[in-house]
PDB file of C-alpha atoms and ligand atoms in Angstrom:
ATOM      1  CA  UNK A1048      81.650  34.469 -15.211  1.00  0.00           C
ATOM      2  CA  UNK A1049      81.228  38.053 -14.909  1.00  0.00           C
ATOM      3  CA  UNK A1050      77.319  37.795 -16.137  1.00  0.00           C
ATOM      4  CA  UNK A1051      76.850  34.843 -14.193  1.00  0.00           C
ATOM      5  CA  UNK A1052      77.257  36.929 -11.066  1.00  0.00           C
ATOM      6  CA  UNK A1053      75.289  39.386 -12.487  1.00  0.00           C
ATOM      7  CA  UNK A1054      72.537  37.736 -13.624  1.00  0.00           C
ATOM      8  CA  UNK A1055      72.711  35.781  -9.713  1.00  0.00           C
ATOM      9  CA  UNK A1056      72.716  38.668  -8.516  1.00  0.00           C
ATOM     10  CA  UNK A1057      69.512  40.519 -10.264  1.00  0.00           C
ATOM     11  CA  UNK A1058      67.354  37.350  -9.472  1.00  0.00           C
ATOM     12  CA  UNK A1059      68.397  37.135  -5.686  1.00  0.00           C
ATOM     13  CA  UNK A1060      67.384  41.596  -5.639  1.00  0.00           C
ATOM     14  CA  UNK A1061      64.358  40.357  -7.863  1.00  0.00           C
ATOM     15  CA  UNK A1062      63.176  37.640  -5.030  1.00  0.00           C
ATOM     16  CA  UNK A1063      64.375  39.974  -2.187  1.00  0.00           C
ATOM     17  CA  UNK A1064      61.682  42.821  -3.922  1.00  0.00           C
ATOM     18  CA  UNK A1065      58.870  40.701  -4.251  1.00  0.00           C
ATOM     19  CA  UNK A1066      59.233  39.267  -0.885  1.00  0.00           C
ATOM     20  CA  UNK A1067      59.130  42.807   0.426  1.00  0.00           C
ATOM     21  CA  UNK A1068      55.920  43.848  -1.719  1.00  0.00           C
ATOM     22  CA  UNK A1069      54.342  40.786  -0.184  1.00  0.00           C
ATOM     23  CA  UNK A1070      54.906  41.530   3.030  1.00  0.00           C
ATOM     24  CA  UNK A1071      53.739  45.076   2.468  1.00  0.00           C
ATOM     25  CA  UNK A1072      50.343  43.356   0.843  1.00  0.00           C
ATOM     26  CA  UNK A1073      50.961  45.076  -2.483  1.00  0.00           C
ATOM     27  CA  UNK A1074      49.612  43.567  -5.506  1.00  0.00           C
ATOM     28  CA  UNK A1075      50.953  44.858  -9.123  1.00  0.00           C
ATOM     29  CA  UNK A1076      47.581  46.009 -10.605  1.00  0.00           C
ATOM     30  CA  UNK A1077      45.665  42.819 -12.348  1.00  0.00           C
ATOM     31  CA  UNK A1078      45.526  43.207 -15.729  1.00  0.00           C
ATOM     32  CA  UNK A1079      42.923  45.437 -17.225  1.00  0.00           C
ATOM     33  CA  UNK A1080      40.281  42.612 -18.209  1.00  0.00           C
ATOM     34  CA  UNK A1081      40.415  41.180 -13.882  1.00  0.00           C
ATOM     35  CA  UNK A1082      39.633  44.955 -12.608  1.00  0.00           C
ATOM     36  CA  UNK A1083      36.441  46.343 -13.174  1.00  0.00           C
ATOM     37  CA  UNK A1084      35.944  49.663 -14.852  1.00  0.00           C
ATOM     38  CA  UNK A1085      35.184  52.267 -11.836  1.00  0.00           C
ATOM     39  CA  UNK A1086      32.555  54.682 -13.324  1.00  0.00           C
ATOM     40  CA  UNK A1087      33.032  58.693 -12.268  1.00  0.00           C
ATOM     41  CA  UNK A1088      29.759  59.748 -12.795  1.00  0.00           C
ATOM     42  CA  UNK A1089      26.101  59.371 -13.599  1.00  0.00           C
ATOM     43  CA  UNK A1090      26.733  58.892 -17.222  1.00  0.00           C
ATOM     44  CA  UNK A1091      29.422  56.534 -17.064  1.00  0.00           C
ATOM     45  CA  UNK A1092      27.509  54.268 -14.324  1.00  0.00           C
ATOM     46  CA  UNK A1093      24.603  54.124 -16.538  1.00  0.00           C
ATOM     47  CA  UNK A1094      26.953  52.718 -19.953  1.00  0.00           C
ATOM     48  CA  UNK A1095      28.803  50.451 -17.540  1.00  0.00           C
ATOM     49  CA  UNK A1096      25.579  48.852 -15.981  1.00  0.00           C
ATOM     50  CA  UNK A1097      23.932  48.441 -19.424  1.00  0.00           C
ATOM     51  CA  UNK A1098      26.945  46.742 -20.438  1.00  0.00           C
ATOM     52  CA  UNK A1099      27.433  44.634 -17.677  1.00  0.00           C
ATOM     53  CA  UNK A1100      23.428  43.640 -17.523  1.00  0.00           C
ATOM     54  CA  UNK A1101      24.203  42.740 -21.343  1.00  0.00           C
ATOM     55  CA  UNK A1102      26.850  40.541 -20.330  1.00  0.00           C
ATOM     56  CA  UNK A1103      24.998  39.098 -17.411  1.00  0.00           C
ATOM     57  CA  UNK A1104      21.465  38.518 -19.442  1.00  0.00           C
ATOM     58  CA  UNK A1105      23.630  36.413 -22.553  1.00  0.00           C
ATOM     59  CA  UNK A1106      22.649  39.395 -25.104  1.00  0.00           C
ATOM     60  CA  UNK A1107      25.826  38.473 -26.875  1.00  0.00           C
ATOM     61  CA  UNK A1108      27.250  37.945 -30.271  1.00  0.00           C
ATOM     62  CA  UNK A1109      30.898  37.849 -30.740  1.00  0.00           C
ATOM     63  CA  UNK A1110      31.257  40.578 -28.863  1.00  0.00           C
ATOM     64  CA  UNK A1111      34.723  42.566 -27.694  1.00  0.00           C
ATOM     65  CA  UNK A1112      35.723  41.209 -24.414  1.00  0.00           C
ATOM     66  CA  UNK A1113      35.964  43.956 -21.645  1.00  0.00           C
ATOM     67  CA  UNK A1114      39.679  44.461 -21.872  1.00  0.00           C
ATOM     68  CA  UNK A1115      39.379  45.245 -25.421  1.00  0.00           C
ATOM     69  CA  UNK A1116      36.551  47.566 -24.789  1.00  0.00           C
ATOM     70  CA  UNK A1117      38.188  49.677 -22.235  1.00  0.00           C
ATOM     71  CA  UNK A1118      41.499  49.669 -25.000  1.00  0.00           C
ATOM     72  CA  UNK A1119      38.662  51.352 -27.613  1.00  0.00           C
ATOM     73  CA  UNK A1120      37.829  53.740 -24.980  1.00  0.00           C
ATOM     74  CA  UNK A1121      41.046  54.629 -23.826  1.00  0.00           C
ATOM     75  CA  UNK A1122      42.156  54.957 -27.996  1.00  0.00           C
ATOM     76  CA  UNK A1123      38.971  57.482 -28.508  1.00  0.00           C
ATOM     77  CA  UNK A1124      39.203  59.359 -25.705  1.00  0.00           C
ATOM     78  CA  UNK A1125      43.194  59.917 -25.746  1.00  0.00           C
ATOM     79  CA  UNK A1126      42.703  60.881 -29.618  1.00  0.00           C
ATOM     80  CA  UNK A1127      39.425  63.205 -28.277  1.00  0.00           C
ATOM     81  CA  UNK A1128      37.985  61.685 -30.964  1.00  0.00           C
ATOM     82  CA  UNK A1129      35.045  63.460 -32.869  1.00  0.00           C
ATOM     83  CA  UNK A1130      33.762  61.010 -35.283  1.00  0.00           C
ATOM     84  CA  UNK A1131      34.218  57.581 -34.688  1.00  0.00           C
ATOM     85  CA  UNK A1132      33.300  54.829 -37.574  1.00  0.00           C
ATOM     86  CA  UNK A1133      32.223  51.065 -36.474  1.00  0.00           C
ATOM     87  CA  UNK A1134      31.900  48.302 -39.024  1.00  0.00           C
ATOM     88  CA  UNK A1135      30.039  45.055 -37.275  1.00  0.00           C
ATOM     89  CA  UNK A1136      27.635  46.750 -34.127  1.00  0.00           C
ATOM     90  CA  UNK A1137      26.791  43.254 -33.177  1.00  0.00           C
ATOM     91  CA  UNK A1138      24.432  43.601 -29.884  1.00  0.00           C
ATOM     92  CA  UNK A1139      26.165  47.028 -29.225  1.00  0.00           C
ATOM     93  CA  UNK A1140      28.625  46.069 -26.047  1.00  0.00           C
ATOM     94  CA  UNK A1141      31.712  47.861 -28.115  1.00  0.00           C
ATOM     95  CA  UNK A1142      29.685  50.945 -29.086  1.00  0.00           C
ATOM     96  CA  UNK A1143      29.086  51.263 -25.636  1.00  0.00           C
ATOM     97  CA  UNK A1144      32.514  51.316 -24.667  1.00  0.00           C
ATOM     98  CA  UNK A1145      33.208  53.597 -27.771  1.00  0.00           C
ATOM     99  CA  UNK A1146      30.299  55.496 -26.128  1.00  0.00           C
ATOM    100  CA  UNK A1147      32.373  56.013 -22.916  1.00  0.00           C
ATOM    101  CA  UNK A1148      34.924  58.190 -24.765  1.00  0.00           C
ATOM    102  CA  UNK A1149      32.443  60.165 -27.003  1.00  0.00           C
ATOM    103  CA  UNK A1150      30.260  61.639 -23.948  1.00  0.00           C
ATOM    104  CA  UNK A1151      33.725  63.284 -22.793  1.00  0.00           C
ATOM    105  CA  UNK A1152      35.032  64.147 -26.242  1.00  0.00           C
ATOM    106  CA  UNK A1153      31.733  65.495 -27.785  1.00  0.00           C
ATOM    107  CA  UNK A1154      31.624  62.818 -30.678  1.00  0.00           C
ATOM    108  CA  UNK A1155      29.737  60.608 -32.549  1.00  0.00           C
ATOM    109  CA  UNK A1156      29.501  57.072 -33.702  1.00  0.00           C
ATOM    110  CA  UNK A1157      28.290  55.608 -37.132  1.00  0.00           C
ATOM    111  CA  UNK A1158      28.222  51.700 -37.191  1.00  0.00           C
ATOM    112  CA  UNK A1159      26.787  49.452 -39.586  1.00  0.00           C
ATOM    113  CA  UNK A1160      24.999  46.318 -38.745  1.00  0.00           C
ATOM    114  CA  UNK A1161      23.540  43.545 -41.524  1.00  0.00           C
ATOM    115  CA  UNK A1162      21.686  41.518 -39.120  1.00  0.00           C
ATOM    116  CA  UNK A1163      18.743  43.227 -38.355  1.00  0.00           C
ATOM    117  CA  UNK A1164      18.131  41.738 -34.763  1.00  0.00           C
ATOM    118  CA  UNK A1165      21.308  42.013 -33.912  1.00  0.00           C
ATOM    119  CA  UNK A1166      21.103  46.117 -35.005  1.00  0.00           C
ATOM    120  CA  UNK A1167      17.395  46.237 -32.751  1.00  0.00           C
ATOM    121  CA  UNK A1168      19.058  44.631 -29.678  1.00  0.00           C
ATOM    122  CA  UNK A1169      21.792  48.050 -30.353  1.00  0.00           C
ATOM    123  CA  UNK A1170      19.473  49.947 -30.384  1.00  0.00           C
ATOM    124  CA  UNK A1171      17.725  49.228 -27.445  1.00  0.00           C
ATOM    125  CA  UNK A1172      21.088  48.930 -25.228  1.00  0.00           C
ATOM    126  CA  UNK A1173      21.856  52.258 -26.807  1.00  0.00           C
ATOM    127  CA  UNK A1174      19.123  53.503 -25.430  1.00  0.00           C
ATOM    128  CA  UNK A1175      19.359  52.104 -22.065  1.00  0.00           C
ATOM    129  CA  UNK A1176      22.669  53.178 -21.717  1.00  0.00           C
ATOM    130  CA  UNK A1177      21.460  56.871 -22.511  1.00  0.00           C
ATOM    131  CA  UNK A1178      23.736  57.352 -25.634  1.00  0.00           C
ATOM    132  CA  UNK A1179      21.256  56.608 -28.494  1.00  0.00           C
ATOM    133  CA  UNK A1180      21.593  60.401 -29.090  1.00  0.00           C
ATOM    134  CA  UNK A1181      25.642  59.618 -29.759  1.00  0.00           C
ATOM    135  CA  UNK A1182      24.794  56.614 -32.509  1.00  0.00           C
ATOM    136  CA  UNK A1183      23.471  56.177 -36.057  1.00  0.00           C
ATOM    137  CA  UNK A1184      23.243  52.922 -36.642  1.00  0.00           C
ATOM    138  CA  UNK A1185      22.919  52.068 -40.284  1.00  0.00           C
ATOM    139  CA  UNK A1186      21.648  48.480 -40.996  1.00  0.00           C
ATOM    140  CA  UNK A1187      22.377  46.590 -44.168  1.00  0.00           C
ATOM    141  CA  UNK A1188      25.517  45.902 -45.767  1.00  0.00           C
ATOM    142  CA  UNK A1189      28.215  47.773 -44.928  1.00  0.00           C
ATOM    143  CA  UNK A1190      30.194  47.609 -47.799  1.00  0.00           C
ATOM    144  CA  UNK A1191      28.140  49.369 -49.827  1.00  0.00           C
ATOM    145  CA  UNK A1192      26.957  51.842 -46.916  1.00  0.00           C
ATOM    146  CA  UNK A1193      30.139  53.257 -46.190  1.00  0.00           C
ATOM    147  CA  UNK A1194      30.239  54.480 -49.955  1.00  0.00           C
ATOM    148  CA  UNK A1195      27.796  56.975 -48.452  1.00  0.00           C
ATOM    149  CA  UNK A1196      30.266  58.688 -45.768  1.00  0.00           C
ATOM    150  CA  UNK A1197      32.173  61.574 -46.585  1.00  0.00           C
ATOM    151  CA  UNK A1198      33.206  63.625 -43.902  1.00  0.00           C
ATOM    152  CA  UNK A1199      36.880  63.154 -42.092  1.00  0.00           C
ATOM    153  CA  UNK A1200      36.871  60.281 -39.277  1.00  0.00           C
ATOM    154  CA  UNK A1201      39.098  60.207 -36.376  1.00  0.00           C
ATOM    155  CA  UNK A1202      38.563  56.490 -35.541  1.00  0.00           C
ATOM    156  CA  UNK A1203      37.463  53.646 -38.001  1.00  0.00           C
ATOM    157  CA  UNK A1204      36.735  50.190 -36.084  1.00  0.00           C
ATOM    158  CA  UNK A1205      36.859  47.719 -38.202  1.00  0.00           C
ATOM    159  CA  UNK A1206      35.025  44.292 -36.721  1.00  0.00           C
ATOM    160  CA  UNK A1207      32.754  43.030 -38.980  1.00  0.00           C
ATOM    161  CA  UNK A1208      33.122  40.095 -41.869  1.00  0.00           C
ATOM    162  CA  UNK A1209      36.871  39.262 -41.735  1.00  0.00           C
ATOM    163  CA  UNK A1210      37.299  38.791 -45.618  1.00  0.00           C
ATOM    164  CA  UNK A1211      36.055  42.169 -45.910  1.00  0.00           C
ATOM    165  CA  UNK A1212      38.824  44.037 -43.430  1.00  0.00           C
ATOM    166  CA  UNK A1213      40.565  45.020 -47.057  1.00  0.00           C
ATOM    167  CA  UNK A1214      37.677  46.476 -48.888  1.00  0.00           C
ATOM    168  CA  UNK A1215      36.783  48.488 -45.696  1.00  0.00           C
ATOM    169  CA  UNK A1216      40.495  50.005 -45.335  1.00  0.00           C
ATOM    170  CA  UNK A1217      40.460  50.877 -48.722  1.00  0.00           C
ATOM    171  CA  UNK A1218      37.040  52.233 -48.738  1.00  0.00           C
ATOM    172  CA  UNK A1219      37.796  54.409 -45.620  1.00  0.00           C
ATOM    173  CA  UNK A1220      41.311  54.956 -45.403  1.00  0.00           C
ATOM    174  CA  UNK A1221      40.699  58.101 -47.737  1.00  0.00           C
ATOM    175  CA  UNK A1222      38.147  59.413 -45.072  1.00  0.00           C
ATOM    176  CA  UNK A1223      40.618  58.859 -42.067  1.00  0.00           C
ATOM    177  CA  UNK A1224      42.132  62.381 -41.219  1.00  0.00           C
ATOM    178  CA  UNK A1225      45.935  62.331 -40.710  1.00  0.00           C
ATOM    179  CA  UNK A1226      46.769  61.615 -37.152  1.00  0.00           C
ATOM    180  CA  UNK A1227      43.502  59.514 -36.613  1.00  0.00           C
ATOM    181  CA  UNK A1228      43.159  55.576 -35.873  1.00  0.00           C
ATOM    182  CA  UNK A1229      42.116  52.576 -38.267  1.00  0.00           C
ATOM    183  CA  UNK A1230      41.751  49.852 -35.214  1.00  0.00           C
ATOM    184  CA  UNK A1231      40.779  46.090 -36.174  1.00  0.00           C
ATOM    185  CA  UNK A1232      39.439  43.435 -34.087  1.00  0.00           C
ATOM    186  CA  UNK A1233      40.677  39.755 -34.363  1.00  0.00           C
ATOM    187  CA  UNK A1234      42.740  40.506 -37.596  1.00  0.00           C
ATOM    188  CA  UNK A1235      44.594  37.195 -37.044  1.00  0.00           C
ATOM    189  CA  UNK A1236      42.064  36.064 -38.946  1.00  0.00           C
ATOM    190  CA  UNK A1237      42.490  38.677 -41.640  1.00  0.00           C
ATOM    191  CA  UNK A1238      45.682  38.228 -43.365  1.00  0.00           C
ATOM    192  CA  UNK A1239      45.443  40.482 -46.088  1.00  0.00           C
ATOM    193  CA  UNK A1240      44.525  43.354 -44.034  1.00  0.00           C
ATOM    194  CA  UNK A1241      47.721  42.526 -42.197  1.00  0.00           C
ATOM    195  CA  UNK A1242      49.804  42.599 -44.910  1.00  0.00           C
ATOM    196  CA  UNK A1243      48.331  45.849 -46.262  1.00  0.00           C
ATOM    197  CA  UNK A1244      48.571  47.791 -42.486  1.00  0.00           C
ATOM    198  CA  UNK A1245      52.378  46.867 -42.574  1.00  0.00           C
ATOM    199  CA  UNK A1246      53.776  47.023 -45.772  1.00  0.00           C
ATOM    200  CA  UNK A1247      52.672  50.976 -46.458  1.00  0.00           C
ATOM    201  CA  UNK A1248      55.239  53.786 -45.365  1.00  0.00           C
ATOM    202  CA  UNK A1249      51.709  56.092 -44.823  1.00  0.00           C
ATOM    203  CA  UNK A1250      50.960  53.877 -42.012  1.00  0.00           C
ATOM    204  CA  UNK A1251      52.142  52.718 -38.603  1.00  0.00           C
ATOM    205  CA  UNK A1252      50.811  49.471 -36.805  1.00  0.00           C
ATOM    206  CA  UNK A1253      51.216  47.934 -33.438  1.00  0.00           C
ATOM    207  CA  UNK A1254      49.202  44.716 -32.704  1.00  0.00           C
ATOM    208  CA  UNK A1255      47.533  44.442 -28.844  1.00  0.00           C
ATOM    209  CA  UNK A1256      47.344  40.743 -27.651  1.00  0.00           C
ATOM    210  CA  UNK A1257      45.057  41.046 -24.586  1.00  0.00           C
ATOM    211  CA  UNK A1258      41.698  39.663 -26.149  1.00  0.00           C
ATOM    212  CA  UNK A1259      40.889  39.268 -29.666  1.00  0.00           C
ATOM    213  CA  UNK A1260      43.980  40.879 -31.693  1.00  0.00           C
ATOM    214  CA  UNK A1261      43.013  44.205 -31.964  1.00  0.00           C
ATOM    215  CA  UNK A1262      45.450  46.148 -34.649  1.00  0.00           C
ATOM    216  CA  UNK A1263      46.221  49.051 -34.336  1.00  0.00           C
ATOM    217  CA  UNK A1264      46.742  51.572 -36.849  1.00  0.00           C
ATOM    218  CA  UNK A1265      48.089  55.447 -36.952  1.00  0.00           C
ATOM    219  CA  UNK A1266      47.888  56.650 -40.559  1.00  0.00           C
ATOM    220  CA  UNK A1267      50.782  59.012 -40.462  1.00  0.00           C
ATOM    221  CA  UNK A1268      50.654  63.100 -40.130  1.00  0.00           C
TER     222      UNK A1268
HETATM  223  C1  SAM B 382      32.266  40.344 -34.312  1.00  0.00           C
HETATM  224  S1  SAM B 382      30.660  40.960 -34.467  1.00  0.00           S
HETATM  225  C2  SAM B 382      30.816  42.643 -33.967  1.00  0.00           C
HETATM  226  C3  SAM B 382      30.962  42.781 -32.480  1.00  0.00           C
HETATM  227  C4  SAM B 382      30.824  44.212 -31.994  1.00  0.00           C
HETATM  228  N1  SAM B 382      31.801  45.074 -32.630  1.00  0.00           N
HETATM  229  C5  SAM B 382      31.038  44.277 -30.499  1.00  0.00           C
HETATM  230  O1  SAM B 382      32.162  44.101 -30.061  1.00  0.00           O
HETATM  231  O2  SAM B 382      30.044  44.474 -29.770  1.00  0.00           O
HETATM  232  C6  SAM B 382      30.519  41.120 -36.209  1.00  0.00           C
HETATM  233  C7  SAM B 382      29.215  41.713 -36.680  1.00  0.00           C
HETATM  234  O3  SAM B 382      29.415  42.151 -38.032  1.00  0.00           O
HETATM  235  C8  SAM B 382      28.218  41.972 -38.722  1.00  0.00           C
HETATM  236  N2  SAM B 382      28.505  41.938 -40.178  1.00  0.00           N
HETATM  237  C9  SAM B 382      29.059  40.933 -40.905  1.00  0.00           C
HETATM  238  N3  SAM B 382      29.146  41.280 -42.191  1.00  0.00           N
HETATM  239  C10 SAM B 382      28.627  42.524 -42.303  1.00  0.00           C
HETATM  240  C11 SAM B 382      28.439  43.429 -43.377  1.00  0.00           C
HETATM  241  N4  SAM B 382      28.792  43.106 -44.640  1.00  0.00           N
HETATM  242  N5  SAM B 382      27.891  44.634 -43.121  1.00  0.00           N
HETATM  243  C12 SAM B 382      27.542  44.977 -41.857  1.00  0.00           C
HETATM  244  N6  SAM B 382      27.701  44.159 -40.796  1.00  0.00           N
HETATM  245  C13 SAM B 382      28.238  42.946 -41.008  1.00  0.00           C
HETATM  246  C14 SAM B 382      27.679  40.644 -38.175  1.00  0.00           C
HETATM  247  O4  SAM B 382      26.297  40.535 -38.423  1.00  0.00           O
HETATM  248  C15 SAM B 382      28.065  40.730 -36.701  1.00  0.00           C
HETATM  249  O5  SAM B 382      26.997  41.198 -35.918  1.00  0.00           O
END
């Protein structure tokens, strides 16, 4: 009976609240994806305008959707993130948004790309954006290119073939400095990464729903 009341009485102070925001015309912020990006300088307008003229002119394939983007930026520049690794460039839109965070943190980003028109359409949207001088882009197959990387990584992305999220944690996990970020896009359709992110005590994982499933991963200090 008690909880009854209670519970009558948070949704009547609940109805009263929103009624009063209403009248007062304010809106809880829309979620990240509805709002667009507001760019604070020069640099930033020019990445945001590339990727939105990507967007408008189709040059798309599977691409993050703009609320995952801006969660990639927001990771990398948080983490003022160095060295940031990309499996799966695609066109470029999520090396853009990667991008965003690197021209305040003073890193760079390696990503791989197998499809070789896919890896010239990066390029040139790199270059339109004005961060070509941030990227290498390494075309072929990643799995055996990332055998080539040595030096510590703050941020591994992993988006590329989804059988191959495994092989490219195991492969780079090692290279990941303690502290950084192993982040995964759509891993709902890669199970055995999943299992692997969760069941080791050296790691920590959180999945973020907004968009494709992007894990992510904090390999412990
Ligand atoms: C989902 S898309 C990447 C989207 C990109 N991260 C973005 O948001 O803009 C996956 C990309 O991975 C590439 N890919 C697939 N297998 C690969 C491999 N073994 N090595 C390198 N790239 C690969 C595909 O060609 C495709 O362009």
């Amino acid at each position: 009976m008690r909880l009854k009341r209670i519970a009558i009485a948070g949704l009547v102070l609940g109805l009263a609240f929103t009624g009063w925001c209403q009248r007062r015309g304010f809106r809880w912020p829309s979620r990240g994806s509805e709002s667009p990006s507001l760019a604070r300088n020069e640099a930033e307008k020019r990445v945001l305008a590339t990727l939105d003229q990507a967007q408008r002119a189709g040059d798309m394939y599977q691409n993050v959707p703009a609320s995952d983007g801006r969660l990639l930026r927001v990771l990398a520049e948080s983490a003022g993130a160095k060295s940031v690794v990309e499996l799966g460039t695609s066109t470029g839109l999520s090396g853009m948004w990667l991008s965003l965070a690197l021209l305040e943190t003073g890193g760079r980003l390696t990503t791989f790309e197998i499809d070789s028109g896919r890896a010239a359409t990066a390029r040139a949207n790199f270059k339109k954006a004005g961060v070509d001088h941030l990227v290498t882009l390494i075309e072929g197959d990643a799995h055996r290119n990332v055998t080539r990387l040595k030096d510590p990584v703050d941020i591994v992305f992993i988006d590329a073939d989804k059988d191959g999220y495994l092989d490219y944690l195991n492969k780079l996990l090692p290279l990941v400095r303690p502290g950084g970020l192993i982040l995964a896009h759509n891993v709902e359709m890669a199970p055995e990464y999943v299992r692997a992110v969760t069941t080791s005590p050296q790691l920590e994982t959180i999945f973020s729903g907004d968009g494709g499933g992007l894990g992510i991963t904090l390999k412990k200090r």
